[in-house]
Coordinates of C-alpha atoms and ligand atoms in Angstrom, one line a residue:
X1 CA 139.9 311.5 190.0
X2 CA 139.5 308.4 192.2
X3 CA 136.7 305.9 192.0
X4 CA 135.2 303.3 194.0
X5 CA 135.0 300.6 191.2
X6 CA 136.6 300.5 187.5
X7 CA 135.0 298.7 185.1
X8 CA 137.9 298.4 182.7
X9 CA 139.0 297.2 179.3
X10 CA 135.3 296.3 178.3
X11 CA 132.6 297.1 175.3
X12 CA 130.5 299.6 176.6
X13 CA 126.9 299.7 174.8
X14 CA 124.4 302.3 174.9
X15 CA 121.5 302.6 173.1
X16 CA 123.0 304.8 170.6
X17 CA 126.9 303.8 171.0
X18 CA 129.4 300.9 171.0
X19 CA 132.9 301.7 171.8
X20 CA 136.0 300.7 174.2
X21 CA 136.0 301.8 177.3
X22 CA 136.5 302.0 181.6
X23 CA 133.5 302.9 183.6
X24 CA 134.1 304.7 186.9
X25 CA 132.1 304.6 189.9
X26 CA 132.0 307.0 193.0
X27 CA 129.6 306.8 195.6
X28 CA 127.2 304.1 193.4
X29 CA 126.8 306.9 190.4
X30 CA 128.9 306.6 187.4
X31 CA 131.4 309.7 187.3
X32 CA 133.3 309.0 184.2
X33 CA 133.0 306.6 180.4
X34 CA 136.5 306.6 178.9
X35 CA 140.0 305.4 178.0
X36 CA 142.6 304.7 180.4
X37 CA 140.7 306.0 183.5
X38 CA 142.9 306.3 187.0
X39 CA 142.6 302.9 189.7
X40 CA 139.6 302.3 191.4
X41 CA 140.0 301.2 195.0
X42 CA 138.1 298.3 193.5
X43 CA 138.6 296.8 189.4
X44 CA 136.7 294.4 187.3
X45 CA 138.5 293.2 184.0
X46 CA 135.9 293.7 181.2
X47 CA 138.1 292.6 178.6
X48 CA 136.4 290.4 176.0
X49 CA 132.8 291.7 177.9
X50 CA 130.0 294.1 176.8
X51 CA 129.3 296.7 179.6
X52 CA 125.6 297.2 179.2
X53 CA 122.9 298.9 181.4
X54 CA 120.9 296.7 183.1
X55 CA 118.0 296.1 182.6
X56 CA 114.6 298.0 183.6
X57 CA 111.5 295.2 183.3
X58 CA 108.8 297.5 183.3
X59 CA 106.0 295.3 183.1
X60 CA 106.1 292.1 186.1
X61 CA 103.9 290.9 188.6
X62 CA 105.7 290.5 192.0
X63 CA 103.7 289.5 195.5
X64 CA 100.6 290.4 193.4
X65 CA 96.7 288.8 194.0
X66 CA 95.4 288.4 190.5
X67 CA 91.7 289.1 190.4
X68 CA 90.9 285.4 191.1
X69 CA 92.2 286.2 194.4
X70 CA 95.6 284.0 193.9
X71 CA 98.7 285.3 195.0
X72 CA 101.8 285.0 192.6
X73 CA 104.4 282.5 193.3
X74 CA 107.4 285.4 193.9
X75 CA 107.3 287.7 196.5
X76 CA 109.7 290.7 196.4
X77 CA 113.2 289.3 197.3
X78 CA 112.6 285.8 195.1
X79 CA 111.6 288.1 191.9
X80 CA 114.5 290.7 192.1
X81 CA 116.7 288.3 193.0
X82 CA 115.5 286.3 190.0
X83 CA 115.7 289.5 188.0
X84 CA 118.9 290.3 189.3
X85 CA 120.4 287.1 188.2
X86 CA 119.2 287.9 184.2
X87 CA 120.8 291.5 183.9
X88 CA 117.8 293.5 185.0
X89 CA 118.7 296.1 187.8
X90 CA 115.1 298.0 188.1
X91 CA 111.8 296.5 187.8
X92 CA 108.1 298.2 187.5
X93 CA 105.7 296.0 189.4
X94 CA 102.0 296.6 189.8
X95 CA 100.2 297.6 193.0
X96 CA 96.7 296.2 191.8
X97 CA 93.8 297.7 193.2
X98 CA 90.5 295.2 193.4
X99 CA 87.2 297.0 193.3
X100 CA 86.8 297.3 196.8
X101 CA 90.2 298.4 197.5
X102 CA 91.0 302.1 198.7
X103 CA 94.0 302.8 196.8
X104 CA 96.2 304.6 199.6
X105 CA 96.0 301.4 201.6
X106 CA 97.0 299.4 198.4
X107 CA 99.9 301.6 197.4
X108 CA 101.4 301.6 201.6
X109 CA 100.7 297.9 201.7
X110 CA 102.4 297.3 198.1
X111 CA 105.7 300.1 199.3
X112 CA 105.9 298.3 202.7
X113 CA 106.6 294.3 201.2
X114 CA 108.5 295.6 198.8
X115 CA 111.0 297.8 200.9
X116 CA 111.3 294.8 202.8
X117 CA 112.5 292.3 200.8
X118 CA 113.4 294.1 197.1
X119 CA 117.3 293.7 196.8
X120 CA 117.0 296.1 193.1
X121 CA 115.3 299.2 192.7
X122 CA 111.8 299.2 191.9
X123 CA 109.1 301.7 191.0
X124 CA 105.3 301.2 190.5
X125 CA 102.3 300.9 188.5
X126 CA 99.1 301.3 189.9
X127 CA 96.0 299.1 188.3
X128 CA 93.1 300.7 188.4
X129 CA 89.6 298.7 188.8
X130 CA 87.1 300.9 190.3
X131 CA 87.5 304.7 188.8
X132 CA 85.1 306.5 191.2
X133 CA 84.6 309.8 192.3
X134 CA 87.5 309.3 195.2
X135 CA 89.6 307.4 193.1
X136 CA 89.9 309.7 189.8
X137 CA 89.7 313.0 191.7
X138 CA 91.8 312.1 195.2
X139 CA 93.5 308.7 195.3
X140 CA 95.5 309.2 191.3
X141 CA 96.4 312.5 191.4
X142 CA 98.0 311.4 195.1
X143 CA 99.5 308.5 193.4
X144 CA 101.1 310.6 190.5
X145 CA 102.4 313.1 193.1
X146 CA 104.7 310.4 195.0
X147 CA 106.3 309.3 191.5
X148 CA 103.3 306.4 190.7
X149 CA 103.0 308.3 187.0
X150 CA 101.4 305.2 185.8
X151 CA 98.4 303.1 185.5
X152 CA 97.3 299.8 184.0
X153 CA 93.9 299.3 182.8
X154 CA 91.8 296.2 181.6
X155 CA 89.8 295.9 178.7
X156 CA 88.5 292.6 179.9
X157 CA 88.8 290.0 183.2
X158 CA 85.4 290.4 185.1
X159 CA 86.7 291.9 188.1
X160 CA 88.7 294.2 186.4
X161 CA 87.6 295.7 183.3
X162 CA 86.7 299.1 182.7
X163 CA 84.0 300.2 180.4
X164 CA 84.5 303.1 177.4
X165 CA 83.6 305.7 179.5
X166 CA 85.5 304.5 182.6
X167 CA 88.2 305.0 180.8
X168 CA 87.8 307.8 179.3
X169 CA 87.5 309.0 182.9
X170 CA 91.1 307.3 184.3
X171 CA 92.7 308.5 180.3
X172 CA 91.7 312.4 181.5
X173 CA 93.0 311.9 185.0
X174 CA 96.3 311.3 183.3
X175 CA 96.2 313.7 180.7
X176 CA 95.4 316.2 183.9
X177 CA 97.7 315.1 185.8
X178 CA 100.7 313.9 183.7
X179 CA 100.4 310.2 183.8
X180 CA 100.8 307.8 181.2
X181 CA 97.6 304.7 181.0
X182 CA 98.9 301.4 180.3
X183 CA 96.2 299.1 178.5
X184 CA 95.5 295.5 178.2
X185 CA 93.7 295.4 175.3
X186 CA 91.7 292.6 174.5
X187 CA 87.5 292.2 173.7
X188 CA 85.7 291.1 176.4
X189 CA 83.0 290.4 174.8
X190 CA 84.5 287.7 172.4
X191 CA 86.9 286.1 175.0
X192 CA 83.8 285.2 177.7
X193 CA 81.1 284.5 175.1
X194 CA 83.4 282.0 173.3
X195 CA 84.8 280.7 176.5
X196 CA 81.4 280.0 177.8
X197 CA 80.5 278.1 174.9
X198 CA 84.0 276.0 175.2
X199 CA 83.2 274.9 178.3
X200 CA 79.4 274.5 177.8
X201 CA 80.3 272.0 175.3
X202 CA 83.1 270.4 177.2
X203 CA 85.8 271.6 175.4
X204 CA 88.1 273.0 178.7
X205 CA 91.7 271.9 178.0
X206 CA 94.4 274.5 177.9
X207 CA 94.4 274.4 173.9
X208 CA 90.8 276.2 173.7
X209 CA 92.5 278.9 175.8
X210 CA 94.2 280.3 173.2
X211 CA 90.8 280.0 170.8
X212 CA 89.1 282.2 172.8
X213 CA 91.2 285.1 172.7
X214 CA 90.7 286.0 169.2
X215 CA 93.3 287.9 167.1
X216 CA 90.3 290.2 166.5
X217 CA 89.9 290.6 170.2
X218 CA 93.2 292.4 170.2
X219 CA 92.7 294.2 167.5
X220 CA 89.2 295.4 168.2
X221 CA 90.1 296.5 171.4
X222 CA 93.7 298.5 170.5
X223 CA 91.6 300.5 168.3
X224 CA 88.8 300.9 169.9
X225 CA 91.1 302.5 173.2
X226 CA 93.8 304.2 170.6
X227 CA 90.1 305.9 169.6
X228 CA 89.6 306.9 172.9
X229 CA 92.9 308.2 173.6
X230 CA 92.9 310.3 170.6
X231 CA 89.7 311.7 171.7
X232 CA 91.3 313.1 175.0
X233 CA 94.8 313.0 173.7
X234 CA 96.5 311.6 176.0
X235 CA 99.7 309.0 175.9
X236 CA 98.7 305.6 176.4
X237 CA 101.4 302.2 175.8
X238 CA 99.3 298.8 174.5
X239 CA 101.1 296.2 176.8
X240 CA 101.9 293.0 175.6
X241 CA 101.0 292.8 171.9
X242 CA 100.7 289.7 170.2
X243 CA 99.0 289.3 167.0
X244 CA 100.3 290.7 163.1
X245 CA 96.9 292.9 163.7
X246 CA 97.9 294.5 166.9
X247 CA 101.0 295.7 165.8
X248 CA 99.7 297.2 162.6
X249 CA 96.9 298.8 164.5
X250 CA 99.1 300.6 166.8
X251 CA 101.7 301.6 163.4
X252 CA 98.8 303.2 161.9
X253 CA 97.7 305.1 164.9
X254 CA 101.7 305.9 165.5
X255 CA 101.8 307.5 161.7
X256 CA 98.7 309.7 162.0
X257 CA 100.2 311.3 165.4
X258 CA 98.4 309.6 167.9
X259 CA 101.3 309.3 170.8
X260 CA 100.1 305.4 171.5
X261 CA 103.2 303.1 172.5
X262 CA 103.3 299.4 172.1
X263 CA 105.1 296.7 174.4
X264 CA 105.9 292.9 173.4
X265 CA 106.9 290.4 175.8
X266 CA 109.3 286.7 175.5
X267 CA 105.9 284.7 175.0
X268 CA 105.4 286.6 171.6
X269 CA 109.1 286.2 170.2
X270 CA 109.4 282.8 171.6
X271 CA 106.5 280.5 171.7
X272 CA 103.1 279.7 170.0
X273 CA 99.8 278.2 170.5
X274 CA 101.3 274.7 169.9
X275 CA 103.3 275.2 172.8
X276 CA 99.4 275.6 174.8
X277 CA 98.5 272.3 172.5
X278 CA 99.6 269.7 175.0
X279 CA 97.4 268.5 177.4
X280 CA 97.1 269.9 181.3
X281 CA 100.6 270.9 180.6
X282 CA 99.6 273.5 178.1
X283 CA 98.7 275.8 181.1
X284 CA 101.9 275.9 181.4
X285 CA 101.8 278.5 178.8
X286 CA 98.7 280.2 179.3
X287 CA 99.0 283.7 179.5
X288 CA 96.6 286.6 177.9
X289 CA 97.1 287.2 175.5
X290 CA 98.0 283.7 174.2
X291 CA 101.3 282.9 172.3
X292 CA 100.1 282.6 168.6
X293 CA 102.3 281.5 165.4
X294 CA 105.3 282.6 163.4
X295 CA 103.2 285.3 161.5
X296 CA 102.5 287.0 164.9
X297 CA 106.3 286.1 166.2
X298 CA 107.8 288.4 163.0
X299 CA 104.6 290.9 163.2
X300 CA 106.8 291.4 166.6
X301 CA 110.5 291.6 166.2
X302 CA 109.0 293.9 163.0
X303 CA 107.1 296.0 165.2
X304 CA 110.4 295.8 168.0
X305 CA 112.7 296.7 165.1
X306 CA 110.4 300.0 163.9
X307 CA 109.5 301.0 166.7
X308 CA 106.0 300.4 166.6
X309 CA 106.5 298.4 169.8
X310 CA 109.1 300.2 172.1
X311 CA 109.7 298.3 174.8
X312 CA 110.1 294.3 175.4
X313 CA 109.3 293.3 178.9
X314 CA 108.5 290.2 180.3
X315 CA 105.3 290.5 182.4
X316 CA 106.4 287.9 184.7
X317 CA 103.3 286.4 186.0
X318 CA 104.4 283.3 188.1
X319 CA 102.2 280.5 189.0
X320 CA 103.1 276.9 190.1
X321 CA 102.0 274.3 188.2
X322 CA 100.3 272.7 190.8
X323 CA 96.7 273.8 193.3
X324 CA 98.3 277.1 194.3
X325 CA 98.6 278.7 190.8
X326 CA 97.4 276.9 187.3
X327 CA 95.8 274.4 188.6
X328 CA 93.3 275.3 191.6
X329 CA 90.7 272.2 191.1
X330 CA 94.1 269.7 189.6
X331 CA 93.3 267.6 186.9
X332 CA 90.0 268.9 186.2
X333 CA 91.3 272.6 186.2
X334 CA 89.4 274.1 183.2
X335 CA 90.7 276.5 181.2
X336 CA 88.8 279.6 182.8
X337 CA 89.9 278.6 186.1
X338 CA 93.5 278.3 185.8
X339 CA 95.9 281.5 187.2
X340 CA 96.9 283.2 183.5
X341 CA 100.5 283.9 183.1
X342 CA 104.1 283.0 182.2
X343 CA 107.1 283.6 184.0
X344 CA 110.1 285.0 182.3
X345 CA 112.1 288.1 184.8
X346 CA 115.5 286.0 184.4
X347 CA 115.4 285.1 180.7
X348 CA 113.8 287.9 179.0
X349 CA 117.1 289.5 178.8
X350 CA 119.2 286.2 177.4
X351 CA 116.4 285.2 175.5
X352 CA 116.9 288.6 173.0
X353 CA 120.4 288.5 173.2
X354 CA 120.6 284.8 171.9
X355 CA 117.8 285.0 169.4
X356 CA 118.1 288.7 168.4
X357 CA 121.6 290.0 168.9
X358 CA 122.8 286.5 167.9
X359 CA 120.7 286.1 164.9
X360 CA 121.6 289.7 163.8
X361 CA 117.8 290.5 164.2
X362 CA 118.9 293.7 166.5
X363 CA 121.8 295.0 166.9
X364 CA 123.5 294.9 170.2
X365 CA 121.8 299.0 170.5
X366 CA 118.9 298.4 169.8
X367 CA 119.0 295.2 172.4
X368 CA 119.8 298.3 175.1
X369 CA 117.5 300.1 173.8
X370 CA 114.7 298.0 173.8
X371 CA 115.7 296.0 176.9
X372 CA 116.8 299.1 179.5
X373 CA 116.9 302.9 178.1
X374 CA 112.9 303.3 176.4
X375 CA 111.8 302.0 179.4
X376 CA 114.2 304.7 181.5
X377 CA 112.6 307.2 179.1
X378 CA 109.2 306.0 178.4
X379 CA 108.2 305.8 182.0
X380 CA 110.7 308.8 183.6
X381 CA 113.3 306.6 185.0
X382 CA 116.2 308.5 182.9
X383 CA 118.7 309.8 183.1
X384 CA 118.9 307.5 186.8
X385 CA 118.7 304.2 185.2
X386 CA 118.5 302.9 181.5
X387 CA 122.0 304.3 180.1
X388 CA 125.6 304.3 181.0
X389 CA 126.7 308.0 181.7
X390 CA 128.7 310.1 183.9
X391 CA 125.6 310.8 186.4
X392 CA 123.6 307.4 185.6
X393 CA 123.1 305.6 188.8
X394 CA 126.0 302.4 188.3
X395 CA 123.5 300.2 186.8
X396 CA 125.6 297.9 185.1
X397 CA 125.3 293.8 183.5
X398 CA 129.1 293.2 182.1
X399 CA 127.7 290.1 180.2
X400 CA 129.9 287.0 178.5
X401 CA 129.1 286.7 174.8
X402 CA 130.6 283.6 174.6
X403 CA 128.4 282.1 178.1
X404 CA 126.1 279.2 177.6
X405 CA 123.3 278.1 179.1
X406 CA 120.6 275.2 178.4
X407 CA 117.4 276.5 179.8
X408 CA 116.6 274.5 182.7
X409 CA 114.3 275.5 185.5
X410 CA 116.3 274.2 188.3
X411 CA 118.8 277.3 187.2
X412 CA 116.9 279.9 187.5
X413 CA 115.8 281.5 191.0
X414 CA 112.0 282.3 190.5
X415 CA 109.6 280.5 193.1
X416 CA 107.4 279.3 189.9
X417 CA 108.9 275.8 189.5
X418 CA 109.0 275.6 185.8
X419 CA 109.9 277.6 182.7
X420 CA 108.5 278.1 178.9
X421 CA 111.9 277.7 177.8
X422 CA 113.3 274.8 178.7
X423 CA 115.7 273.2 176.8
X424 CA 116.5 276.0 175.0
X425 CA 120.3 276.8 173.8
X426 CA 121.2 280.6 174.9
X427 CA 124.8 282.2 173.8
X428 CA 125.5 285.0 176.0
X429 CA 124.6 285.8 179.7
X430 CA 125.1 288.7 182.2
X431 CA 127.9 286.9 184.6
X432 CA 128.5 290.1 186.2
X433 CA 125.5 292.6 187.5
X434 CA 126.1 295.8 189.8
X435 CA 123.4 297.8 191.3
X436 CA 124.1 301.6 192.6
X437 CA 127.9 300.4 192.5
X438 CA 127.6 297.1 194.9
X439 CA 128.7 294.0 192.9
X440 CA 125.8 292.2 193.5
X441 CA 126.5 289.3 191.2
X442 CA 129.8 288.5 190.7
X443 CA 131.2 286.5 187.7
X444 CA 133.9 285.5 189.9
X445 CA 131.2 283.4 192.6
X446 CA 128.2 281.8 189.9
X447 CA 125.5 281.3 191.1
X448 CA 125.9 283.4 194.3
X449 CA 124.4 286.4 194.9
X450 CA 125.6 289.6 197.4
X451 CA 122.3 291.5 198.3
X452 CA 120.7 292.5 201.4
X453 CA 117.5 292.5 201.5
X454 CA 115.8 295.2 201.4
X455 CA 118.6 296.8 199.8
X456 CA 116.7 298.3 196.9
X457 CA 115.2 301.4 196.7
X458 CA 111.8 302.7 195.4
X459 CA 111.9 305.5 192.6
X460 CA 109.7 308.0 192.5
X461 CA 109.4 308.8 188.8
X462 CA 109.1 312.3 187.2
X463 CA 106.9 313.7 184.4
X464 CA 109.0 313.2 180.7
X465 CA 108.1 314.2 177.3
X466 CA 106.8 310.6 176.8
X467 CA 103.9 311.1 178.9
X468 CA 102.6 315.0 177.2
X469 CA 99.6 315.1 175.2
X470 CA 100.9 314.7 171.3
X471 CA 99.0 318.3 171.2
X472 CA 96.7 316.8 168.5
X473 CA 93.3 317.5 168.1
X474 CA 90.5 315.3 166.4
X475 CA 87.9 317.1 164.1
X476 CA 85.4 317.4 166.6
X477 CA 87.7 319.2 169.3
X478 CA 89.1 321.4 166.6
X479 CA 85.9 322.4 166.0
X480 CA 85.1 322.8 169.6
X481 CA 87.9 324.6 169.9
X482 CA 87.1 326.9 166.8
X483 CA 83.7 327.6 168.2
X484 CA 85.7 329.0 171.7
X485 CA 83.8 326.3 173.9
X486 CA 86.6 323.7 173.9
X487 CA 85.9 320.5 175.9
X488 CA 87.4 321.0 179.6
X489 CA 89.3 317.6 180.0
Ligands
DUC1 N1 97.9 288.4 181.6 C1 97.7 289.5 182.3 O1 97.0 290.4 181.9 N2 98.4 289.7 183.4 C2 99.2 288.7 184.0 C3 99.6 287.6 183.1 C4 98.8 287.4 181.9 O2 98.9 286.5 181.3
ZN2 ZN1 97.7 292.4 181.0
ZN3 ZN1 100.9 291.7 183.0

């Protein structure tokens, strides 16, 4: 057999294996893993590499207007480029609808910037912020059909929280239909009645941020929706988790059955509420939820290490630090009023592999697992991206071990100007990173990158195990159920 590109001499890692081996491409699909494969008209030396899938970010923000009407600092070809550059080859953006918004409009206005300008493969979620008639009964079963199998809810934000029985409505839509409900959980209640009282009394620095959203408004809220899942039974993934109580919440839903996932992001392994604690320039690292202390950081690379959490994304939310993102009224920008979110597409990926993989926190498997192959199987991506396998879309971050990097913004090729991390010492980066086969970044040319863009491509994802019903039933169903007059979901 002849290939395009050979891979060979390196480690290759999977998710469940770590063994020598060439990888051979044909036609931007890997054809064969193995020893001593033929020439490929084109060869990379992997010798002294790892040969690791690249990475699927399944929670970011590109080109997006948050509900205060800002729009993000990265547009399509800045965040996958950025993305591209840190070892991640697919990405799962949101098209966001706003309460007034009809969702076909959002979805073709979302699917036209991106095919523009998106130089990796992309897929979406769709956030959902007015659940009417149209929406839950037209506009989402529409959605799922074209491979959107998955939507993002909010527990709080004014413009774009659901109430209980909202979404209990958008939860049985996806049961229905397939989809899986993504949910950021936090009390609403708690965050606005506290942050009204911060700023009534003054206190509006970036510090009381992080006050106002309790570890209890996590909690509260996790349980509260895990409840409501488990009422309908249907799959639902907690993004972002950041407190000790969180991720215990969502391991003892996990152990009685309920099919809830949990995500966990760089901000939660990596910084705390100190970080916030430091003037104007806290809002540097203002994101919901907030960073919060060691406790929480282990309560995460447990939960990571379990499984109670199965992914790690970053959700890149990227503002300047300056009128068009964090600070909209400057200097006396309070805390309410500045854009929420960290940036983190490039280093999410080095960041675990320094501080987890180096530290022997995770092993180099579960770093592929966590970084690429869940999120292939959690959201229906497999068996085209995620893995390395004959079949597998050539997906592929040969990274250095031995590469180092001090975090500095001026490296990395997001539009937001600053990062969380700087300063910080990484060991090991992807120097290498191929998309469908085209050497996109080459460890031969650093710092340049060989995409077109436009060149990547939207997936349409399909319906996996991960998104069924558990097939559990609470009392009152059974009972239902029992009584032949089962609830009609
Ligand atoms: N929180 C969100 O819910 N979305 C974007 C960023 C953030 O901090
Ligand atoms: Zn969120
Ligand atoms: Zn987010």
């Amino acid at each position: 057999m002849s290939f395009d590109l050979v891979i060979r001499g390196g480690t290759v890692v999977t998710a469940t294996e770590t063994r020598q081996a060439d990888v051979g491409i044909v036609a931007g699909k890997i054809t064969a893993v193995g020893a001593g494969l033929a020439a490929g008209t084109r060869e990379i030396d992997a010798r002294g590499k790892l040969v690791m899938p690249g990475g699927v970010d399944s929670h970011c923000h590109i080109e997006q207007v948050s509900s205060f009407g800002i729009m993000c600092a990265d547009d399509f070809h800045s965040a996958t480029v950025s993305a591209a550059f840190g070892g991640t080859t697919t990405v799962i953006p949101f098209c966001a609808q706003h309460r007034t918004d009809h969702i076909p409009e959002v979805l073709a206005d979302y699917h036209q910037r991106a095919a523009e300008k998106a130089v990796i493969d992309y897929g979406f979620h769709l956030i959902v912020a007015n659940p009417d008639e149209q929406t839950l009964a037209t506009d989402l079963p529409a959605a799922i059909d074209t491979g959107v199998r998955s939507f993002k809810i909010f527990m709080t934000y004014d413009r774009m929280r659901l109430h209980d029985e909202q979404i209990l409505d958008v939860l049985a839509t996806a049961r229905r239909h397939g989809a899986l409900t993504l949910v950021h959980a936090e009390n609403h209640g708690i965050i606005s009645w506290l942050a009204g009282r911060m700023v009534g009394q003054g206190n509006v620095a970036p510090r009381y941020h992080a006050i106002c959203h309790t570890r209890s408004s996590e909690s509260e809220a996790i349980n509260r929706v895990v409840a409501l899942a488990e009422l309908v039974d249907t799959p639902i993934l907690i993004v972002h988790v950041s407190t000790v109580e969180g991720v215990q919440a969502i391991r003892e839903a996990r152990a009685r059955g309920v099919k809830v996932y949990g995500e966990t992001c760089p901000q939660y392994l990596f910084l705390t509420a100190e970080d916030i604690d430091r003037g104007l320039e806290g809002a540097m690292f203002c994101c919901s939820p907030p960073p919060r202390d060691k406790e929480a950081q282990q309560a995460c690379w447990d939960g990571l290490k379990d499984g109670t959490l199965a992914v790690y994304s970053s959700d890149h939310a990227p503002y300047r630090f300056d009128a068009t993102g964090k600070l909209p009224k400057g200097e006396k920008t309070t805390f309410k009023e500045m854009a929420n979110g960290v940036p983190g597409l490039e280093l999410r990926l080095p960041l675990l592999f320094t501080f987890g993989v180096g530290t022997g926190r995770i092993t180099l498997n579960e770093f592929v697992q966590l970084t690429a192959t869940r999120h292939a199987e959690i959201y229906g991506l497999l068996p085209h991206k995620g893995t390395i396998a004959p079949g597998s879309d050539a997906d592929i971050a040969i990274w250095d071990p031995e590469h180092r990097v001090t975090v500095d913004a001026a490296l990395l090729h997001d539009n937001t100007g600053y990062t969380p991390y700087t300063g910080r010492e990484l060991k090991g980066w992807p120097t290498t990173v191929i998309s469908r086969g085209e050497v996109l970044i080459d460890a031969s040319r650093p710092g340049q990158i060989d995409a077109a863009r436009g060149r990547g491509r939207f997936i349409a994802r399909a319906r996996t195990d991960a998104l069924q019903p558990a097939g559990r039933q609470i009392p009152e169903m059974a009972q239902l159920a029992a009584w032949n007059t089962p609830l009609s979901i």
